[in-house]
XYZ file of C-alpha atoms in Angstrom:
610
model
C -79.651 -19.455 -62.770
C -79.683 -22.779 -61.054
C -79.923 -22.951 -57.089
C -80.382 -26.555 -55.601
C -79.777 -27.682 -51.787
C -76.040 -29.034 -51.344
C -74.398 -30.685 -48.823
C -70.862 -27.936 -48.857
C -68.280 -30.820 -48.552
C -69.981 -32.668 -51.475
C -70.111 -29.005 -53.384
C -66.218 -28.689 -52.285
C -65.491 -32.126 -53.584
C -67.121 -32.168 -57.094
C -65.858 -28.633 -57.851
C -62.389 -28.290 -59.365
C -61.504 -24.902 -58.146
C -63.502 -22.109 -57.287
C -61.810 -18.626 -57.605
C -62.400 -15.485 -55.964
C -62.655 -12.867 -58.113
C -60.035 -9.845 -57.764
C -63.042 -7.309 -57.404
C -64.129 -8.912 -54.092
C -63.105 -7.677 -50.896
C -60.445 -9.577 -48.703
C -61.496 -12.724 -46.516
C -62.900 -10.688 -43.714
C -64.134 -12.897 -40.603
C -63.384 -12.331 -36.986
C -63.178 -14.413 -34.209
C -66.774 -14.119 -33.384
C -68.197 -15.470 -36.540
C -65.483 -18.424 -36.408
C -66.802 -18.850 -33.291
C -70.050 -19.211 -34.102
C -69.734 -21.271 -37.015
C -68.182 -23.304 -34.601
C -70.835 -23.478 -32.182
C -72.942 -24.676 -35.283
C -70.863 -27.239 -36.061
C -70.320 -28.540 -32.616
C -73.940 -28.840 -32.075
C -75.466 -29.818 -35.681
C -72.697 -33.280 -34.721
C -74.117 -34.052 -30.762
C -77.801 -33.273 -31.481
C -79.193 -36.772 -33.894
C -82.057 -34.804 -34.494
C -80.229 -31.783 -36.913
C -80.104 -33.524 -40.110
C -78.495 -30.458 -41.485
C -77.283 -27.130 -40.615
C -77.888 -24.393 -43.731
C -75.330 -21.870 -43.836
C -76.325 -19.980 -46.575
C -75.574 -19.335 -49.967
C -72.503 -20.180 -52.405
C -72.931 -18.368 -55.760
C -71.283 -18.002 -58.567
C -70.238 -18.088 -62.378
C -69.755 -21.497 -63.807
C -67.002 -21.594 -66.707
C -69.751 -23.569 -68.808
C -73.484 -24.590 -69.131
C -74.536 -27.695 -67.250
C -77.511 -29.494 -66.023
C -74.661 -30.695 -62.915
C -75.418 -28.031 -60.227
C -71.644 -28.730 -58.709
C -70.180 -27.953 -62.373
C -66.706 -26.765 -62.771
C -67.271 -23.336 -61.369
C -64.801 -19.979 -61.647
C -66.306 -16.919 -60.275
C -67.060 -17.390 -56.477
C -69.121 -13.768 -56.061
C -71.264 -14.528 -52.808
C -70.557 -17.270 -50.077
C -66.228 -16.422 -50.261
C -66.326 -15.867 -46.244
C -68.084 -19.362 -45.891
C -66.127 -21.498 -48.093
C -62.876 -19.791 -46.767
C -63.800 -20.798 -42.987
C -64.424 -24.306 -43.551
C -61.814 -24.837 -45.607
C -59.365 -23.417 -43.069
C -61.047 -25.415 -40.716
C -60.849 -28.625 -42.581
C -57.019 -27.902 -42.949
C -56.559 -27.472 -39.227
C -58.270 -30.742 -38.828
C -56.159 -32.254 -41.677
C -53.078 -31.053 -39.884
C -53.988 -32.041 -36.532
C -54.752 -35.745 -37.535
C -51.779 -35.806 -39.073
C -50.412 -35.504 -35.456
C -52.526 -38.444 -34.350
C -51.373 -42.518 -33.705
C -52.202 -44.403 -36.783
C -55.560 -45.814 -34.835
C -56.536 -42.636 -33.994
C -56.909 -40.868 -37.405
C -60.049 -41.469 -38.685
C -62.462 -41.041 -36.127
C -65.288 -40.683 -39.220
C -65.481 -41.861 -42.156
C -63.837 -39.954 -44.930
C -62.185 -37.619 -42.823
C -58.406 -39.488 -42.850
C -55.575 -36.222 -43.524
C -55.046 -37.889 -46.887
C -58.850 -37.678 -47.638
C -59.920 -34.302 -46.402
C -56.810 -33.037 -48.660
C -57.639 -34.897 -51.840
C -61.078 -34.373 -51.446
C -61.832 -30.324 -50.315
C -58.428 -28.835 -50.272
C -56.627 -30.330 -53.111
C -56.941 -31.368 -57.023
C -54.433 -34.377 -56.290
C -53.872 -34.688 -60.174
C -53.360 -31.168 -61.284
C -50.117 -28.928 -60.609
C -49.325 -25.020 -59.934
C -52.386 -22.986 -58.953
C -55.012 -25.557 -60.650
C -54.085 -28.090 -57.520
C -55.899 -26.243 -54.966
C -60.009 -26.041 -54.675
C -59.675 -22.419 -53.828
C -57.978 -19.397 -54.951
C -58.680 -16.283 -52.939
C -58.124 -12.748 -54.142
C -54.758 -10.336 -53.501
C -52.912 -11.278 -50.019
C -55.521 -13.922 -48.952
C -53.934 -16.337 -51.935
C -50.948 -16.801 -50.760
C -51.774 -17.505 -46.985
C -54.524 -20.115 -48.377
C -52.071 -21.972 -50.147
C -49.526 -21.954 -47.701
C -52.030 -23.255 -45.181
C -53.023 -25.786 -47.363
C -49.725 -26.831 -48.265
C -48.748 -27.552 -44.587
C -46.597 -24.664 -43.939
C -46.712 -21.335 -42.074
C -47.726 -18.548 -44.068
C -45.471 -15.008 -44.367
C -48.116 -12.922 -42.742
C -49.072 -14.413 -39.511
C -51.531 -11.444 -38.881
C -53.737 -12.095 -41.823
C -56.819 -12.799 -41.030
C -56.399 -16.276 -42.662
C -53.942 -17.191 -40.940
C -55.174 -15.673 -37.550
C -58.362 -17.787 -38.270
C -56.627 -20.843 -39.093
C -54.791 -20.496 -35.656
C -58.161 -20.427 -33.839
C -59.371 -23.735 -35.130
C -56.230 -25.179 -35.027
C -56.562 -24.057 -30.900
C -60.188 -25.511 -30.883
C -59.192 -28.863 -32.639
C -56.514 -29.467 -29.982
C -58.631 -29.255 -26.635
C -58.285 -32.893 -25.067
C -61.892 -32.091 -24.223
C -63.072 -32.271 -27.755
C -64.910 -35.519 -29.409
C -63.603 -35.274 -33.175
C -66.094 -37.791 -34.164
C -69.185 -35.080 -32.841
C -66.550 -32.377 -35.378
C -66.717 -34.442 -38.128
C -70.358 -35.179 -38.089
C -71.020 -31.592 -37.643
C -69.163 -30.581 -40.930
C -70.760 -33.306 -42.679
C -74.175 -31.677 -42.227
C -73.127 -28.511 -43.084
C -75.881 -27.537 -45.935
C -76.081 -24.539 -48.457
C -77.770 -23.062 -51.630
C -75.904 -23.979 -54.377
C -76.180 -21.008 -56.813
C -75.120 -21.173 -60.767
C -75.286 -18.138 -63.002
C -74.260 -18.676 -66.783
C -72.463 -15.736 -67.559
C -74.300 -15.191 -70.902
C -77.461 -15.941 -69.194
C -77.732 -14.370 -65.911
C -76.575 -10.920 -64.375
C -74.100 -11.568 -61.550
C -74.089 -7.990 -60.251
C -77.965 -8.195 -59.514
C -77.886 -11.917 -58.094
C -74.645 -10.389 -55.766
C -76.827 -7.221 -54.588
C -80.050 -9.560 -53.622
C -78.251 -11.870 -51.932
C -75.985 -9.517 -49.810
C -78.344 -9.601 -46.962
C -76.734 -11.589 -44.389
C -73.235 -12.701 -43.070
C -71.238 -9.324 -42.648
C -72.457 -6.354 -44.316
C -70.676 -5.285 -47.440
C -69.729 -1.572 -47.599
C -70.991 0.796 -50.045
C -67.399 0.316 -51.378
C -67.562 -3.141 -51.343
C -70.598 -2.567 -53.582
C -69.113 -0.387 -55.876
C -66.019 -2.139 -56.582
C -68.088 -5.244 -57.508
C -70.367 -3.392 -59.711
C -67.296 -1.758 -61.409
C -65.369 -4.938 -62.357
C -67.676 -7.674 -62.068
C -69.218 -7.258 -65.430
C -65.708 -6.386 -67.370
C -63.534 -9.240 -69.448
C -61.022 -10.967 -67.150
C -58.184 -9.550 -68.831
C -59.973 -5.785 -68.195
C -60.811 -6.845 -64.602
C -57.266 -7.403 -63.669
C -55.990 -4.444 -65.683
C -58.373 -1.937 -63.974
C -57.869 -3.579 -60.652
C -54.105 -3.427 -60.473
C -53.705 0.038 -62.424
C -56.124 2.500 -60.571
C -58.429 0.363 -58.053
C -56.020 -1.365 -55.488
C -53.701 2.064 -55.522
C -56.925 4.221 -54.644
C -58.108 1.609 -52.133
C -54.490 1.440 -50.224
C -54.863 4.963 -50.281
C -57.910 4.510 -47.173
C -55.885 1.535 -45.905
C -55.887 0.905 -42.125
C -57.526 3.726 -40.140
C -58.768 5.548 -42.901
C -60.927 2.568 -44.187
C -64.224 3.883 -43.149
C -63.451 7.623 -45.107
C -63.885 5.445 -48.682
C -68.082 5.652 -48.744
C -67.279 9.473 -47.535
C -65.001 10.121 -50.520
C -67.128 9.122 -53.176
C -69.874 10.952 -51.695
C -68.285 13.877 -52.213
C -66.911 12.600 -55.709
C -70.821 12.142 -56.310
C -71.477 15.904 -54.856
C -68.825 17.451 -57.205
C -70.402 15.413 -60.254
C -74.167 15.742 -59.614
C -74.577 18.577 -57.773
C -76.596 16.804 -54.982
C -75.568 15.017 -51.917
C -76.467 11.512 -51.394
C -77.024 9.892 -48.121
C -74.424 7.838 -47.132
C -76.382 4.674 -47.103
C -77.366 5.484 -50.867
C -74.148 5.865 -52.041
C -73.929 2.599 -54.189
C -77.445 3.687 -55.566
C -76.109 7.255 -56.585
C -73.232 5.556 -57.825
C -75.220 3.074 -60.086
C -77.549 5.978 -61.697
C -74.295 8.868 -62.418
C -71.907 5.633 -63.986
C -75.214 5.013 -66.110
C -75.815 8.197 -67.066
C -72.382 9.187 -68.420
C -72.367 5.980 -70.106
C -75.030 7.284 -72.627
C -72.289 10.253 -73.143
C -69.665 8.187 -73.877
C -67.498 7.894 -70.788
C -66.256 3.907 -70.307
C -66.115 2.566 -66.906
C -62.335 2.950 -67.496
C -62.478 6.471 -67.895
C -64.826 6.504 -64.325
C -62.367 4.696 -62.532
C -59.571 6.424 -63.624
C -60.947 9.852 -62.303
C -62.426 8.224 -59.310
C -58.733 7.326 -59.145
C -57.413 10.962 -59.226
C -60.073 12.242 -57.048
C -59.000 9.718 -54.588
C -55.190 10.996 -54.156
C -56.590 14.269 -53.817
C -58.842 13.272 -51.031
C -55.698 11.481 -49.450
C -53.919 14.859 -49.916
C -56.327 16.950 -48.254
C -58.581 14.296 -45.735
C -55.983 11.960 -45.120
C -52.722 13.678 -44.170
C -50.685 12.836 -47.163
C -50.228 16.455 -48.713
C -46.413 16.155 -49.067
C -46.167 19.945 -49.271
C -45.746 21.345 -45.262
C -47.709 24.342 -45.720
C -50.799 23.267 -47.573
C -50.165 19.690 -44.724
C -50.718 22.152 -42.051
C -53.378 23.930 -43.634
C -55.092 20.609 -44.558
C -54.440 19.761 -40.492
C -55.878 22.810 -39.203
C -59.348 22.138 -41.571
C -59.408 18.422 -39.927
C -59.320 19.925 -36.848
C -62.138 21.924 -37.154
C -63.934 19.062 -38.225
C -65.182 20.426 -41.424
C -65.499 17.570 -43.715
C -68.722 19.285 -45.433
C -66.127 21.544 -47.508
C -64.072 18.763 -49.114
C -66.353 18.667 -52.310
C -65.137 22.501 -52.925
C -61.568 21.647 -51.925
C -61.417 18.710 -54.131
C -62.360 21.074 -57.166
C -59.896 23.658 -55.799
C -57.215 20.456 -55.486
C -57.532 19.959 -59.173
C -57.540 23.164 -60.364
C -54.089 23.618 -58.413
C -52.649 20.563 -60.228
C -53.601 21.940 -63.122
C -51.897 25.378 -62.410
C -55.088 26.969 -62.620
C -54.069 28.943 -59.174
C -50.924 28.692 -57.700
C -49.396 27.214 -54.803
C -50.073 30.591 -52.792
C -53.681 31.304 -53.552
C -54.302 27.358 -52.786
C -53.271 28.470 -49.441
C -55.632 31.446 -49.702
C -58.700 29.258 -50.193
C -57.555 26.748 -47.779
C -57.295 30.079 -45.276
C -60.324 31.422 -46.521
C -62.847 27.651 -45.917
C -61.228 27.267 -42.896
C -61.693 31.020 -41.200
C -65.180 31.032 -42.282
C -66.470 27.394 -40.705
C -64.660 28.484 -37.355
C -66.286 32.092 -37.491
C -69.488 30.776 -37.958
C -69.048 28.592 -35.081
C -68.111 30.484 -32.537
C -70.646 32.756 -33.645
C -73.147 29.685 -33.121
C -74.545 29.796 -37.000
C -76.016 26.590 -37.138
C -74.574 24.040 -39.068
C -77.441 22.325 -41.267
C -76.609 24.628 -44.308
C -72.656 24.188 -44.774
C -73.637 21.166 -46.896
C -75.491 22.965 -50.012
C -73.279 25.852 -49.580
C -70.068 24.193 -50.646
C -71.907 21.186 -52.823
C -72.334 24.346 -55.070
C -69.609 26.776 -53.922
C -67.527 25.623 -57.351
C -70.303 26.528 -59.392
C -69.760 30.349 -58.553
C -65.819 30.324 -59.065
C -64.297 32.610 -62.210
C -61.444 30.522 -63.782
C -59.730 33.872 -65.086
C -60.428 35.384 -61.520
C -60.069 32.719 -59.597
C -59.493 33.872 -55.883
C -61.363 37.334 -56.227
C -64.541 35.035 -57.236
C -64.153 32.880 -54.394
C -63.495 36.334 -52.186
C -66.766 37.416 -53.942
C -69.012 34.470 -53.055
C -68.045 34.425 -49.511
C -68.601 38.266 -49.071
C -72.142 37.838 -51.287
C -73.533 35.219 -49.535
C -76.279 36.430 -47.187
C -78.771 35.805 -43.906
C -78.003 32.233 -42.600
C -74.862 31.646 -45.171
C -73.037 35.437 -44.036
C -69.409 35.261 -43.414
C -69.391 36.832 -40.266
C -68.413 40.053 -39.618
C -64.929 40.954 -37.435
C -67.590 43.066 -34.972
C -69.694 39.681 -34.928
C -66.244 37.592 -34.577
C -65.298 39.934 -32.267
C -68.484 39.826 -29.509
C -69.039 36.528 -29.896
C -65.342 35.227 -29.036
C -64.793 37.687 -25.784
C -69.009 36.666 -24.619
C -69.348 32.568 -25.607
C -68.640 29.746 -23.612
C -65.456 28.406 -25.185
C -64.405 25.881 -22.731
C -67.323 23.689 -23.999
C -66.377 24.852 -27.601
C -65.777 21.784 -29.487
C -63.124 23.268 -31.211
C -61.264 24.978 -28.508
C -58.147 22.963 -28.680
C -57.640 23.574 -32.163
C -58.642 27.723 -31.774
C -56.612 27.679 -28.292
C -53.330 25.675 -30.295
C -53.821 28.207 -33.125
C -53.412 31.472 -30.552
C -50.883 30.084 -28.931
C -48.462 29.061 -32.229
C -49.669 31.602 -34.832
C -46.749 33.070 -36.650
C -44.246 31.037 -34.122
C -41.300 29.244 -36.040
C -41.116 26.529 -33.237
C -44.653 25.956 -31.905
C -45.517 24.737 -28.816
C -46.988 21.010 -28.557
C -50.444 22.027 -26.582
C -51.193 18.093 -26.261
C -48.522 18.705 -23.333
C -50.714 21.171 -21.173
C -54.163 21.127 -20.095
C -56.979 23.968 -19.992
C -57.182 26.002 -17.280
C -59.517 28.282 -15.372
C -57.813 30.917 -13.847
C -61.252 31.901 -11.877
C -61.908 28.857 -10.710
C -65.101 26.619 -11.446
C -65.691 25.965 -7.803
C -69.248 27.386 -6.556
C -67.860 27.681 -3.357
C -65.211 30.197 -3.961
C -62.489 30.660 -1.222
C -63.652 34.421 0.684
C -59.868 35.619 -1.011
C -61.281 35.211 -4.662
C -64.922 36.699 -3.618
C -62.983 39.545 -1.975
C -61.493 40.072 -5.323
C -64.155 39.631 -7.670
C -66.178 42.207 -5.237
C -70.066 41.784 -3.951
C -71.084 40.219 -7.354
C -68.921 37.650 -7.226
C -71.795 34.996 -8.354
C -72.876 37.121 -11.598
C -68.939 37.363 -12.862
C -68.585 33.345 -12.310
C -71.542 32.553 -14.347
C -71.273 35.331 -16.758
C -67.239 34.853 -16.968
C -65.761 31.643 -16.164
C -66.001 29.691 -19.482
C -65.299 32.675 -21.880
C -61.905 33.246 -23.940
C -60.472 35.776 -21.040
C -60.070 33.437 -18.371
C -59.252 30.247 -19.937
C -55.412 29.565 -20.266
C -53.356 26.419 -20.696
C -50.724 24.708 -18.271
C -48.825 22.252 -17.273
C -49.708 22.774 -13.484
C -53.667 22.410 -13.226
C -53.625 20.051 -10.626
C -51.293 22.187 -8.689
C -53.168 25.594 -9.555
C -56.131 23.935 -8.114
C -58.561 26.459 -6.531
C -55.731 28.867 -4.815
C -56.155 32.666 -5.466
C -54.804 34.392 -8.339
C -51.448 35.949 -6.330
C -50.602 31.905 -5.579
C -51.439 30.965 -8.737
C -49.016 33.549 -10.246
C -46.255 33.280 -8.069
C -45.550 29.514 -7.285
C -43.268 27.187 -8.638
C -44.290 26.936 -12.525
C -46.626 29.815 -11.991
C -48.054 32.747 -14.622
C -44.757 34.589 -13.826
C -42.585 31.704 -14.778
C -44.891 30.369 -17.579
C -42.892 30.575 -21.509
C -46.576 30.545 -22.991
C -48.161 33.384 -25.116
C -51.252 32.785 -23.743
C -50.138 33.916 -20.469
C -48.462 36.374 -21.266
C -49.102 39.505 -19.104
C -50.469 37.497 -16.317
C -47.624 37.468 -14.491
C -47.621 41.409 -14.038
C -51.394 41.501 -12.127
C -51.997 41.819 -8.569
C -55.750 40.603 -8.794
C -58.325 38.603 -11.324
C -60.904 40.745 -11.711
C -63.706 41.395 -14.161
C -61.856 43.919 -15.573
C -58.884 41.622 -16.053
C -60.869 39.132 -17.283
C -62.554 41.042 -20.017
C -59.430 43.459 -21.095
C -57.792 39.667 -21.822
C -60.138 38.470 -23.529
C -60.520 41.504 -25.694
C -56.956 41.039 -26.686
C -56.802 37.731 -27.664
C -60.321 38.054 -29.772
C -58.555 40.889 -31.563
C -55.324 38.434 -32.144
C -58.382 35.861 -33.307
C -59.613 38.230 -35.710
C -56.411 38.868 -37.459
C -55.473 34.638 -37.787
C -58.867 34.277 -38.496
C -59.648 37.230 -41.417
C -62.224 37.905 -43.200
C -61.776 37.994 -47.161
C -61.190 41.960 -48.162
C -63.058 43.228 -51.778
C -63.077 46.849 -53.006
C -66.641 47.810 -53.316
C -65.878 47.715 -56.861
C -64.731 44.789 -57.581
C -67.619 43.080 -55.260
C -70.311 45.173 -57.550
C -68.756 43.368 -60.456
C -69.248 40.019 -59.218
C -72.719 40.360 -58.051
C -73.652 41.858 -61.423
C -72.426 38.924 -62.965
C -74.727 36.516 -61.312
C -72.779 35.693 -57.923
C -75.337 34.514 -55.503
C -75.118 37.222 -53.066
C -76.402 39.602 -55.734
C -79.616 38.120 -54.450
C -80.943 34.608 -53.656
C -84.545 33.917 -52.984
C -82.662 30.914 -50.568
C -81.045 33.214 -48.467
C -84.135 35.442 -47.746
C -86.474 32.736 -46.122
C -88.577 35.518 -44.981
C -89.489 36.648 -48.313
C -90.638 33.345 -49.374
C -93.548 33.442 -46.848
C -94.126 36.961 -48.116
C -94.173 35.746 -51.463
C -96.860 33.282 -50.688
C -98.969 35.040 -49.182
C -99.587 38.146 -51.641
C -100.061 35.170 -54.048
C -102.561 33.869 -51.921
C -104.251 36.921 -51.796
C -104.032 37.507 -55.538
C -105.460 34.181 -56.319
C -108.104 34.268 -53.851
C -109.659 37.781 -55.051
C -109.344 36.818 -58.950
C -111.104 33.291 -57.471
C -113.977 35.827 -55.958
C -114.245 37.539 -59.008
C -114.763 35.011 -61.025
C -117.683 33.118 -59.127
C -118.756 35.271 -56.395
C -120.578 32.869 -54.810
């Protein structure tokens, strides 16, 4: 490796073409750091006293060994968001000149439209794709060489072209000295980095030198460690058969979920759960280890690949089937991402026709009723992680839903699927209007087993004792000398929380208003108000007889898995966890430790008394 200062427009200038590899990610900058590359610019060319303004590092692969630091270089790997910038910008200025008097277009020396081209932007002697100084990756290419070419690229909303806009804006303000722009650029200083391929390791170089600029994503890392290393030939091959697909597949919105799915890809392969920041680590050590058993990187990518359209089909809302869509819809809503890692195995299995389309369903049913059981019971959380990084571990092949039935029923102290008494108490006694999932459990209660379900975005939640501590003397009257102890103990629980359309109208009125005007309980087409319309009061007893019949609706959408005794003997017998698991009885741990104390310490006073 060779790394020397360089001025960049001497670096662009003696270089015949850098090329940006098809493993890097897409030119990425925003407005901001345009802006304040800018603003570096601007002032490195009025202040006398900058000599030079560093702005970083350019690295990469040079085609072949040479004591000439600005040697004919291919691989650009670090330094791509840089070079792109300021060549956009020196193709604005090229294009604005161009616009210029004769007199006026060379307000520095060396900075004529003819000269900028022939010297940064263009090869003026070569043809086709060797012409141009740089060749970015994917969608970027095309946009470049438009640009540089003098005419509009096809997608105006790249951010190439959306750059090149903004210093084609900045060049044009009458206010601007282009003589203070051009001496700017011309001190415009970075480390010129060249690796020899046979030489140096470009992957480690890349990681060490991703420190600044904007941060690279644990994808970002991974893709470059995957194809970086691979023949040309491989690299596009890999790239254009199973990367690019799997990466459109968390296009747009769903770009952040990438580090997410191959942390769960990890979870499925290793059995632990990295942190997300240590993704590209975990990555790094499981591709090395398999390598010792055989597996290519090919054979990685290609089930990364397949993992990834599962994870579309399940995270991403592009299961094509409707019933496992809206099963896969109702899981997002609960927000119970921790149980992907079993769903993924589940996923494959079912495109295997290990289970059928049916008991995918099941198991979809099954995840879903216990996460939202356990938190409206208010089981913490911290533990859902382990218990489905291992869940597959405990599934029967032959026996494939009765084992997952099995597990759930075994599992024990802070892992129990609750019971439909515990379901039961806890959904007529918790506050569910600060449930985080209420819209999802109140949507479900209202459209369970409905053909043409009812859009609850429309409506809003509603109190139906109000939440006002000053209660009107009609509703105290009603609720009786207590009043204060059934508002607190009441008003957020499952029996007097409703939806409407009419909350601003309902208001604070007492419950015969409420029922009887315009749009009122006796006119509302909801389930969840159904029977409302027939009471004369709101009472405690109301309030409670509701809310024990919609807990006992909840129980039944909600079920627990049924076992014979029998059959759930069986599976503990044959090793299921809940059989017993040292895990699940903290308690016994502590026991466990301290009758080994005590054993310890009286063979210690035995021994040496003294």
């Amino acid at each position: 490796m060779k790394a020397v200062d360089s001025h960049l427009l001497t670096l662009l200038k003696k270089s015949t073409q850098f090329v940006v590899p098809i493993y890097q990610r897409v030119y990425s900058w925003q407005e901001a750091e345009c802006d304040q590359l800018w603003s570096d610019i601007i002032r490195a060319g009025v202040t006398d006293a900058i000599g030079a303004h560093f702005t970083g590092s350019i690295v990469y692969v040079a085609k072949g060994q040479s004591t000439n630091t600005s040697a004919e270089p291919d691989l650009l790997i670090d330094g791509q968001q840089r070079v792109t910038t300021v060549t956009l910008l020196l193709a604005a200025l090229a294009r604005h000149l161009d616009g210029l008097a004769d007199g006026d277009r060379e307000p520095w020396d060396g900075f004529s439209p003819k000269k900028i081209r022939n010297r940064y932007l263009l090869n003026d002697d070569e043809e086709g794709e060797r012409q141009f100084k740089l060749i970015l990756s994917q969608g970027d290419k095309d946009a470049l060489t438009a640009i540089v070419q003098g005419v509009e690229p096809e997608s105006a909303d790249s951010r190439v072209a959306v750059n090149f806009d903004f210093f084609r804006r900045k060049i044009a303000d009458p206010a601007l000295d282009l003589s203070v722009l051009c001496r700017g650029l011309d001190k415009l200083v970075v480390v010129d980095v060249t690796l020899t391929r046979t030489v140096d390791n470009p992957q480690l170089v890349f990681e060490a030198m991703n420190s600044t600029g904007r941060k690279l994503s644990q994808a970002d890392l991974i893709r470059n460690y995957v194809l970086m290393d691979l023949p040309p030939k491989e690299q596009e091959s890999l790239y254009s058969n199973y990367w690019r697909p799997m990466e459109l597949e968390f296009a747009g919105a769903n770009d952040s979920q990438f580090d997410e799915f191959v942390r769960h890809y990890l979870t499925i392969k290793t059995g632990e759960i990295p942190r997300l920041g240590d993704i590209y680590d975990a990555f790094k050590e499981y591709s090395s280890r398999i390598a010792v058993s055989g597996m290519t990187m090919e054979d990685l990518v290609i089930e990364l690949r397949q993992y990834a359209r599962r994870y579309g089909a399940i995270a991403l809302g592009k299961e094509t089937d409707k019933k496992l869509s809206r099963a896969f819809t109702d899981l997002d809503q609960i927000k119970a991402d921790v149980v992907y890692p079993f769903l993924l195995e589940a996923y494959s299995d079912f495109e295997a026709d290990t289970i059928s389309h049916e008991e995918m369903l099941e198991i979809v049913s099954m995840v879903t009723s216990y996460v939202l059981r356990r938190a409206v019971c208010r089981v913490p959380t911290n533990s859902l992680n382990k218990t489905f990084a291992g869940f597959g571990d405990a599934v029967r092949k032959d026996r494939y839903v009765e084992s997952v039935k099995a597990h759930f029923l075994n599992m024990r102290s802070y892992r129990a699927f609750p019971t439909d008494a515990e379901f039961l108490s806890a959904l007529q006694t918790s506050d569910l209007y600060n449930f985080r999932r209420r819209s999802y459990f109140l949507r479900m209660l209202e459209n369970h087993g409905r053909k043409e379900p009812v859009t609850i975005e429309d409506y809003t939640i509603e109190h139906i004792l109000p939440q006002n501590e000053n209660l009107s003397s009609t509703w105290r009257d009603a609720l009786g000398p207590d009043w204060q102890d059934v508002q607190l103990r009441l008003l957020h629980t499952l029996g007097n929380l409703t939806l409407t359309g009419y909350n601003s109208e309902y208001s604070d009125h007492p419950f015969p208003k409420k029922r009887d005007m315009e749009g009122g309980f006796r006119d509302s087409p909801l389930r969840l108000n159904k029977g409302l319309g027939q009471l004369a009061t709101w009472t405690a007893e109301e309030i409670e007889r509701r809310a024990l019949r919609l807990a006992e609706e909840a129980v039944t959408i909600w079920a627990r898995p049924v076992l014979s005794e029998e059959v759930l003997k069986g599976f503990q017998l044959q090793g299921s966890e809940g059989g017993f698991s040292i895990e699940d009885h903290p308690n016994l741990l502590d026991v466990g430790r301290r009758t080994l104390f005590e054993k310890l310490s009286s063979e210690t006073l035995a021994l040496d008394p003294g």
